[in-house]
DNA sequence: CTTCATGTAACTTTATATGTTACATAATGG
DNA sequence: CCATTATGTAACATATAAAGTTACATGAAG
């Protein structure tokens, strides 16, 4: 999986899960995402803590959606991943003694903060249900979208 | 120097240079920034290409500002660094064959694009002269700010 | 022609996301 | 019971990119 694509990856998994009844094993999901089952479990753990999915062990076990898709936004999913930093750039030092650095930080922080706020706001406007609806439109005529037939 | 803090670092250097007449050797700047002279040269190279600074070799050589600070914005400086990616997150794949991935990408791309545009816009509103003016206010009573007395 | 500065390629280090292995835990079916 | 199948998780390995370092070439000043 490409760098820093957890959000993208998790959404992919959730959307697939919304297309078929579960449960899905970590191995199935991992194959579809071209990654490792452990990675799936790691990423899904955050979602489980917030009650968006459930997991069960043993025969017939695996992952299932456990939330109202119209109530969960992309921002919620992002938060479930631990709210990793959104921006690729940051300040050299956070609490500088140098006044020059303080002046630089003040200017950059303002811009960075605004951009982060906008991004979070946008993510908060999109629910998983909206994504799923968009997907159904894209699927069009095709009746089923089986995860086992996944190709990148 | 912390990760991905080139913009912050370069601005720091430029602001120091605006406080005193030059020239400044890479070594002097490096000490103030607690980094290596070669790193300074590498980063300043982009600025030189765009004519924002000049460098001279030999005795009495070093770096000098070569632009009207009121005409250069933080966005210009960012561009001089090669416009590195602003966001820490991206899509798993750029041109996916999977329709699920396409739906996810479409949603995320919109949000990502808007945030990047806002950030660039904000950076474009701030000139080096404005930063320098802000710095002078912060310096207040202090008459001089000698780079050789730099502390982080 | 020595000294001091930048220019730059090549290499090393470090940070972090991602991937993998190994093993513990729990649920199910015989 | 107990073999099978699943998740849970720690520990380790790999990959990538930023940052730092070394080495040496180039050029200007005294």
Coordinates of C-alpha atoms (C1' of nucleotides) in Angstrom, one line a residue:
Chain A
X1 CA 0.0 0.0 0.0
X2 CA 1.2 3.5 -0.8
X3 CA 2.4 5.8 1.9
X4 CA 0.0 7.6 4.1
X5 CA -3.1 6.2 2.5
X6 CA -4.8 4.7 5.6
X7 CA -7.9 6.8 5.3
X8 CA -8.2 6.0 1.6
X9 CA -7.7 2.3 2.4
X10 CA -10.1 2.1 5.2
X11 CA -12.8 3.8 3.2
X12 CA -12.3 1.4 0.5
X13 CA -12.8 -1.5 2.8
X14 CA -15.9 0.0 4.4
X15 CA -17.5 0.7 1.0
X16 CA -16.9 -2.9 -0.1
X17 CA -18.5 -4.1 3.1
X18 CA -21.5 -1.9 2.4
X19 CA -22.0 -3.7 -0.9
X20 CA -22.5 -7.2 0.4
X21 CA -23.6 -8.8 3.6
X22 CA -20.8 -9.8 5.9
X23 CA -18.9 -11.1 7.6
X24 CA -15.5 -10.5 5.9
X25 CA -12.3 -12.1 7.2
X26 CA -9.2 -10.0 7.5
X27 CA -7.7 -12.2 4.8
X28 CA -10.4 -11.5 2.3
X29 CA -10.2 -7.8 2.9
X30 CA -6.4 -7.9 2.7
X31 CA -6.5 -9.7 -0.6
X32 CA -8.8 -7.1 -2.0
X33 CA -6.6 -4.3 -0.8
X34 CA -3.4 -6.0 -1.8
X35 CA -2.0 -5.9 1.7
X36 CA -1.6 -8.0 4.8
X37 CA -4.4 -9.3 7.1
X38 CA -2.6 -7.8 10.1
X39 CA -2.6 -4.4 8.6
X40 CA -6.4 -4.7 8.2
X41 CA -6.8 -5.7 11.8
X42 CA -4.6 -2.8 12.9
X43 CA -6.5 -0.2 11.0
X44 CA -9.9 -1.6 11.8
X45 CA -9.2 -1.7 15.5
X46 CA -9.8 2.1 15.7
X47 CA -13.1 1.7 14.0
X48 CA -14.2 -1.0 16.3
X49 CA -13.4 1.1 19.4
X50 CA -15.8 3.7 18.1
X51 CA -18.5 1.1 17.3
X52 CA -18.4 1.5 13.6
X53 CA -17.6 -2.1 13.0
X54 CA -17.6 -5.3 15.0
X55 CA -15.3 -8.3 14.8
X56 CA -15.9 -11.9 15.8
X57 CA -13.5 -14.8 16.2
X58 CA -13.7 -18.4 15.1
X59 CA -15.7 -20.1 12.4
X60 CA -18.0 -17.8 10.6
X61 CA -16.2 -14.9 12.2
X62 CA -14.8 -11.7 10.6
X63 CA -15.8 -8.1 10.3
X64 CA -19.2 -6.5 10.0
X65 CA -20.5 -3.0 9.7
X66 CA -22.1 -2.0 13.0
X67 CA -23.3 1.6 12.4
X68 CA -25.8 3.7 10.5
X69 CA -23.8 4.7 7.4
X70 CA -25.7 7.9 7.2
X71 CA -24.5 9.0 10.6
X72 CA -20.8 8.4 10.1
X73 CA -18.7 11.0 8.2
X74 CA -15.3 10.7 6.6
X75 CA -14.1 12.9 9.4
X76 CA -15.3 10.3 12.0
X77 CA -13.4 7.7 10.1
X78 CA -10.3 9.9 10.1
X79 CA -10.7 10.4 13.8
X80 CA -11.0 6.7 14.3
X81 CA -7.6 6.3 12.7
X82 CA -6.2 8.5 15.5
X83 CA -6.3 11.8 13.7
X84 CA -2.9 11.6 12.0
X85 CA -1.4 14.9 10.9
X86 CA -3.0 16.2 7.8
X87 CA -0.3 18.4 6.5
X88 CA 3.0 17.3 5.1
X89 CA 4.8 20.4 6.4
X90 CA 5.3 21.8 9.9
X91 CA 7.4 24.2 11.8
X92 CA 11.0 23.6 12.6
X93 CA 10.4 24.0 16.3
X94 CA 7.1 24.4 18.1
X95 CA 8.1 26.7 21.0
X96 CA 11.1 28.6 19.8
X97 CA 13.1 31.1 21.8
X98 CA 14.2 32.8 18.7
X99 CA 11.9 35.7 17.8
X100 CA 12.6 35.2 14.1
X101 CA 11.2 31.7 14.4
X102 CA 8.2 33.0 16.3
X103 CA 7.4 35.4 13.5
X104 CA 7.7 32.6 11.0
X105 CA 5.6 30.2 13.0
X106 CA 2.9 32.7 13.5
X107 CA 2.5 33.3 9.8
X108 CA 2.6 29.6 8.9
X109 CA 0.5 28.4 11.7
X110 CA -2.4 30.6 10.6
X111 CA -2.3 29.3 7.1
X112 CA -1.8 25.7 8.2
X113 CA -4.6 25.9 10.7
X114 CA -7.1 27.3 8.2
X115 CA -6.3 24.6 5.7
X116 CA -6.7 21.9 8.2
X117 CA -10.0 23.3 9.4
X118 CA -11.3 23.4 5.9
X119 CA -10.2 19.9 5.2
X120 CA -11.8 18.6 8.3
X121 CA -15.0 20.5 7.6
X122 CA -15.2 19.0 4.1
X123 CA -14.6 15.5 5.4
X124 CA -17.3 16.1 8.0
X125 CA -19.8 16.9 5.2
X126 CA -19.6 13.5 3.5
X127 CA -21.2 10.4 5.1
X128 CA -20.4 6.8 4.3
X129 CA -24.0 6.5 3.0
X130 CA -23.3 9.3 0.5
X131 CA -20.2 7.5 -0.6
X132 CA -22.1 4.2 -0.9
X133 CA -24.8 5.9 -3.0
X134 CA -22.2 7.4 -5.3
X135 CA -20.7 4.0 -5.7
X136 CA -24.0 2.4 -6.7
X137 CA -24.4 5.0 -9.4
X138 CA -21.0 4.2 -10.7
X139 CA -21.8 0.5 -10.6
X140 CA -24.7 1.2 -12.9
X141 CA -26.0 -1.9 -14.7
X142 CA -23.8 -4.3 -12.9
X143 CA -25.9 -6.2 -10.4
X144 CA -23.4 -7.3 -7.9
X145 CA -19.9 -6.2 -6.9
X146 CA -18.3 -9.2 -5.3
X147 CA -15.2 -8.3 -3.3
X148 CA -13.6 -11.6 -4.2
X149 CA -13.4 -10.5 -7.8
X150 CA -11.4 -7.4 -6.8
X151 CA -8.8 -5.9 -9.0
X152 CA -6.8 -2.8 -8.3
Chain B
X1 CA 16.2 19.9 11.5
X2 CA 12.8 18.4 12.0
X3 CA 11.1 16.5 9.2
X4 CA 9.5 18.5 6.4
X5 CA 10.3 21.9 7.7
X6 CA 12.1 23.3 4.7
X7 CA 9.7 26.1 4.2
X8 CA 9.8 27.0 7.9
X9 CA 13.6 26.8 7.8
X10 CA 14.1 28.9 4.6
X11 CA 11.8 31.6 5.9
X12 CA 13.8 31.7 9.1
X13 CA 17.0 32.2 7.1
X14 CA 15.5 34.9 4.9
X15 CA 14.2 36.8 7.8
X16 CA 17.5 36.7 9.6
X17 CA 19.1 38.0 6.4
X18 CA 16.6 40.9 6.3
X19 CA 17.7 42.0 9.7
X20 CA 21.3 42.7 8.9
X21 CA 23.3 43.6 5.8
X22 CA 25.0 40.6 4.2
X23 CA 26.7 38.6 3.1
X24 CA 26.1 35.5 5.2
X25 CA 28.1 32.3 4.7
X26 CA 26.4 29.0 4.5
X27 CA 28.3 28.1 7.7
X28 CA 26.9 31.0 9.6
X29 CA 23.4 30.3 8.5
X30 CA 23.8 26.7 9.2
X31 CA 24.9 27.3 12.8
X32 CA 22.0 29.6 13.4
X33 CA 19.7 26.9 12.1
X34 CA 21.5 24.1 13.8
X35 CA 22.0 22.2 10.6
X36 CA 24.7 21.6 8.0
X37 CA 26.1 24.2 5.5
X38 CA 25.3 21.8 2.6
X39 CA 21.7 21.7 3.6
X40 CA 21.6 25.5 3.5
X41 CA 23.1 25.5 0.0
X42 CA 20.8 22.9 -1.2
X43 CA 17.7 24.7 0.0
X44 CA 18.9 28.2 -1.1
X45 CA 19.6 26.9 -4.6
X46 CA 16.0 27.1 -5.5
X47 CA 15.7 30.6 -4.3
X48 CA 18.7 31.7 -6.3
X49 CA 17.3 30.3 -9.5
X50 CA 14.3 32.5 -9.1
X51 CA 16.5 35.5 -8.3
X52 CA 15.4 35.9 -4.7
X53 CA 18.9 35.6 -3.4
X54 CA 22.4 35.7 -4.8
X55 CA 25.5 33.8 -3.8
X56 CA 29.2 34.7 -4.3
X57 CA 32.3 32.6 -3.9
X58 CA 35.6 33.3 -2.3
X59 CA 36.7 35.8 0.3
X60 CA 33.8 38.1 1.4
X61 CA 31.4 35.8 -0.4
X62 CA 28.2 34.2 0.9
X63 CA 24.5 34.8 0.5
X64 CA 22.6 38.1 0.0
X65 CA 19.0 39.0 -0.5
X66 CA 18.4 40.1 -4.1
X67 CA 14.7 40.9 -4.3
X68 CA 12.0 43.3 -3.2
X69 CA 10.7 41.7 0.0
X70 CA 7.3 43.3 -0.6
X71 CA 7.0 41.4 -3.9
X72 CA 7.8 37.9 -2.7
X73 CA 5.1 35.9 -1.0
X74 CA 5.4 32.8 1.1
X75 CA 3.8 31.0 -1.8
X76 CA 6.7 32.1 -4.0
X77 CA 9.2 30.7 -1.5
X78 CA 7.2 27.5 -1.4
X79 CA 7.4 27.3 -5.2
X80 CA 11.1 27.9 -5.1
X81 CA 11.5 24.8 -3.0
X82 CA 9.9 22.8 -5.7
X83 CA 6.3 22.8 -4.5
X84 CA 6.6 19.7 -2.4
X85 CA 3.3 18.1 -1.6
X86 CA 1.3 19.9 1.1
X87 CA -0.9 17.1 2.4
X88 CA 0.3 14.2 4.5
X89 CA -2.4 11.9 3.1
X90 CA -3.1 10.7 -0.4
X91 CA -5.0 8.1 -2.3
X92 CA -4.0 4.5 -2.3
X93 CA -3.9 4.5 -6.1
X94 CA -4.3 7.3 -8.5
X95 CA -6.0 5.6 -11.5
X96 CA -7.8 2.7 -10.0
X97 CA -9.7 0.2 -12.0
X98 CA -11.9 -0.6 -9.0
X99 CA -15.1 1.4 -8.9
X100 CA -15.0 1.5 -5.2
X101 CA -11.7 3.1 -5.2
X102 CA -12.9 5.6 -7.8
X103 CA -15.8 6.6 -5.5
X104 CA -13.4 7.0 -2.5
X105 CA -10.9 9.0 -4.5
X106 CA -13.5 11.3 -5.9
X107 CA -14.7 12.2 -2.4
X108 CA -11.2 12.6 -1.0
X109 CA -9.8 14.5 -4.0
X110 CA -12.4 17.2 -3.7
X111 CA -11.6 17.8 0.0
X112 CA -7.9 17.5 -0.5
X113 CA -7.9 19.9 -3.5
X114 CA -9.9 22.5 -1.6
X115 CA -7.6 22.4 1.4
X116 CA -4.5 22.8 -0.8
X117 CA -6.0 25.7 -2.7
X118 CA -6.8 27.5 0.5
X119 CA -3.4 26.9 1.9
X120 CA -1.7 28.2 -1.2
X121 CA -4.0 31.2 -1.2
X122 CA -3.1 32.0 2.3
X123 CA 0.6 31.7 1.7
X124 CA 0.2 34.0 -1.3
X125 CA -1.3 36.7 0.9
X126 CA 1.8 37.1 3.0
X127 CA 4.9 38.8 1.7
X128 CA 8.4 38.6 3.2
X129 CA 8.1 42.3 3.9
X130 CA 5.1 41.7 6.1
X131 CA 6.9 38.9 8.0
X132 CA 9.9 41.2 8.5
X133 CA 7.7 44.0 9.8
X134 CA 6.0 41.6 12.2
X135 CA 9.5 40.6 13.4
X136 CA 10.5 44.1 14.0
X137 CA 7.5 44.6 16.2
X138 CA 8.4 41.5 18.2
X139 CA 11.9 42.7 18.6
X140 CA 10.6 45.8 20.2
X141 CA 13.1 47.6 22.3
X142 CA 16.1 45.4 21.3
X143 CA 18.1 47.4 18.8
X144 CA 19.9 44.7 16.9
X145 CA 19.2 41.1 16.3
X146 CA 22.6 39.6 15.5
X147 CA 22.4 36.2 13.9
X148 CA 25.7 35.1 15.5
X149 CA 23.9 35.3 18.9
X150 CA 21.3 32.8 17.7
X151 CA 19.6 30.4 20.0
X152 CA 16.8 28.1 19.2
Chain C
dC1 C1' 49.2 30.3 -5.1
dT2 C1' 46.9 30.0 -0.7
dT3 C1' 42.7 30.7 1.5
dC4 C1' 37.9 30.9 1.7
dA5 C1' 33.7 30.5 -0.2
dT6 C1' 30.0 28.1 -3.0
dG7 C1' 28.3 23.8 -6.2
dT8 C1' 27.2 19.3 -6.3
dA9 C1' 27.4 14.3 -6.4
dA10 C1' 27.5 10.4 -3.5
dC11 C1' 26.8 8.4 0.7
dT12 C1' 24.9 7.8 5.5
dT13 C1' 21.6 8.4 9.0
dT14 C1' 17.1 8.8 10.8
dA15 C1' 12.1 8.8 11.0
dT16 C1' 8.0 6.6 9.9
dA17 C1' 4.6 4.1 7.4
dT18 C1' 4.0 -0.3 5.9
dG19 C1' 4.6 -5.2 5.8
dT20 C1' 5.6 -9.8 8.1
dT21 C1' 6.1 -13.4 11.6
dA22 C1' 4.9 -15.6 15.7
dC23 C1' 2.1 -16.7 19.0
dA24 C1' -1.9 -15.9 22.3
dT25 C1' -7.0 -15.9 22.7
dA26 C1' -11.6 -17.2 21.6
dA27 C1' -15.4 -19.3 19.1
dT28 C1' -17.3 -23.1 16.3
dG29 C1' -18.1 -27.8 14.6
dG30 C1' -17.3 -32.3 14.7
Chain D
dC1 C1' -12.5 -32.5 24.0
dC2 C1' -9.9 -30.9 20.4
dA3 C1' -8.9 -29.6 15.7
dT4 C1' -10.0 -25.7 13.0
dT5 C1' -10.7 -21.0 12.0
dA6 C1' -10.8 -16.6 13.1
dT7 C1' -9.1 -12.1 15.6
dG8 C1' -5.5 -9.6 18.9
dT9 C1' -1.1 -8.0 19.4
dA10 C1' 3.7 -7.6 20.2
dA11 C1' 8.0 -7.9 18.0
dC12 C1' 10.6 -7.6 14.0
dA13 C1' 11.7 -6.5 9.0
dT14 C1' 11.4 -3.6 4.9
dA15 C1' 10.8 0.6 2.1
dT16 C1' 10.9 5.3 1.4
dA17 C1' 12.0 10.0 1.9
dA18 C1' 13.9 13.8 4.5
dA19 C1' 17.9 15.4 6.6
dG20 C1' 22.6 15.2 7.5
dT21 C1' 27.6 14.3 6.1
dT22 C1' 31.7 13.7 3.3
dA23 C1' 34.5 14.6 -0.5
dC24 C1' 36.0 17.1 -4.0
dA25 C1' 35.5 20.5 -7.9
dT26 C1' 35.1 25.4 -9.1
dG27 C1' 35.9 30.1 -8.6
dA28 C1' 37.0 34.7 -6.3
dA29 C1' 40.0 37.5 -3.2
dG30 C1' 44.1 38.7 -1.1

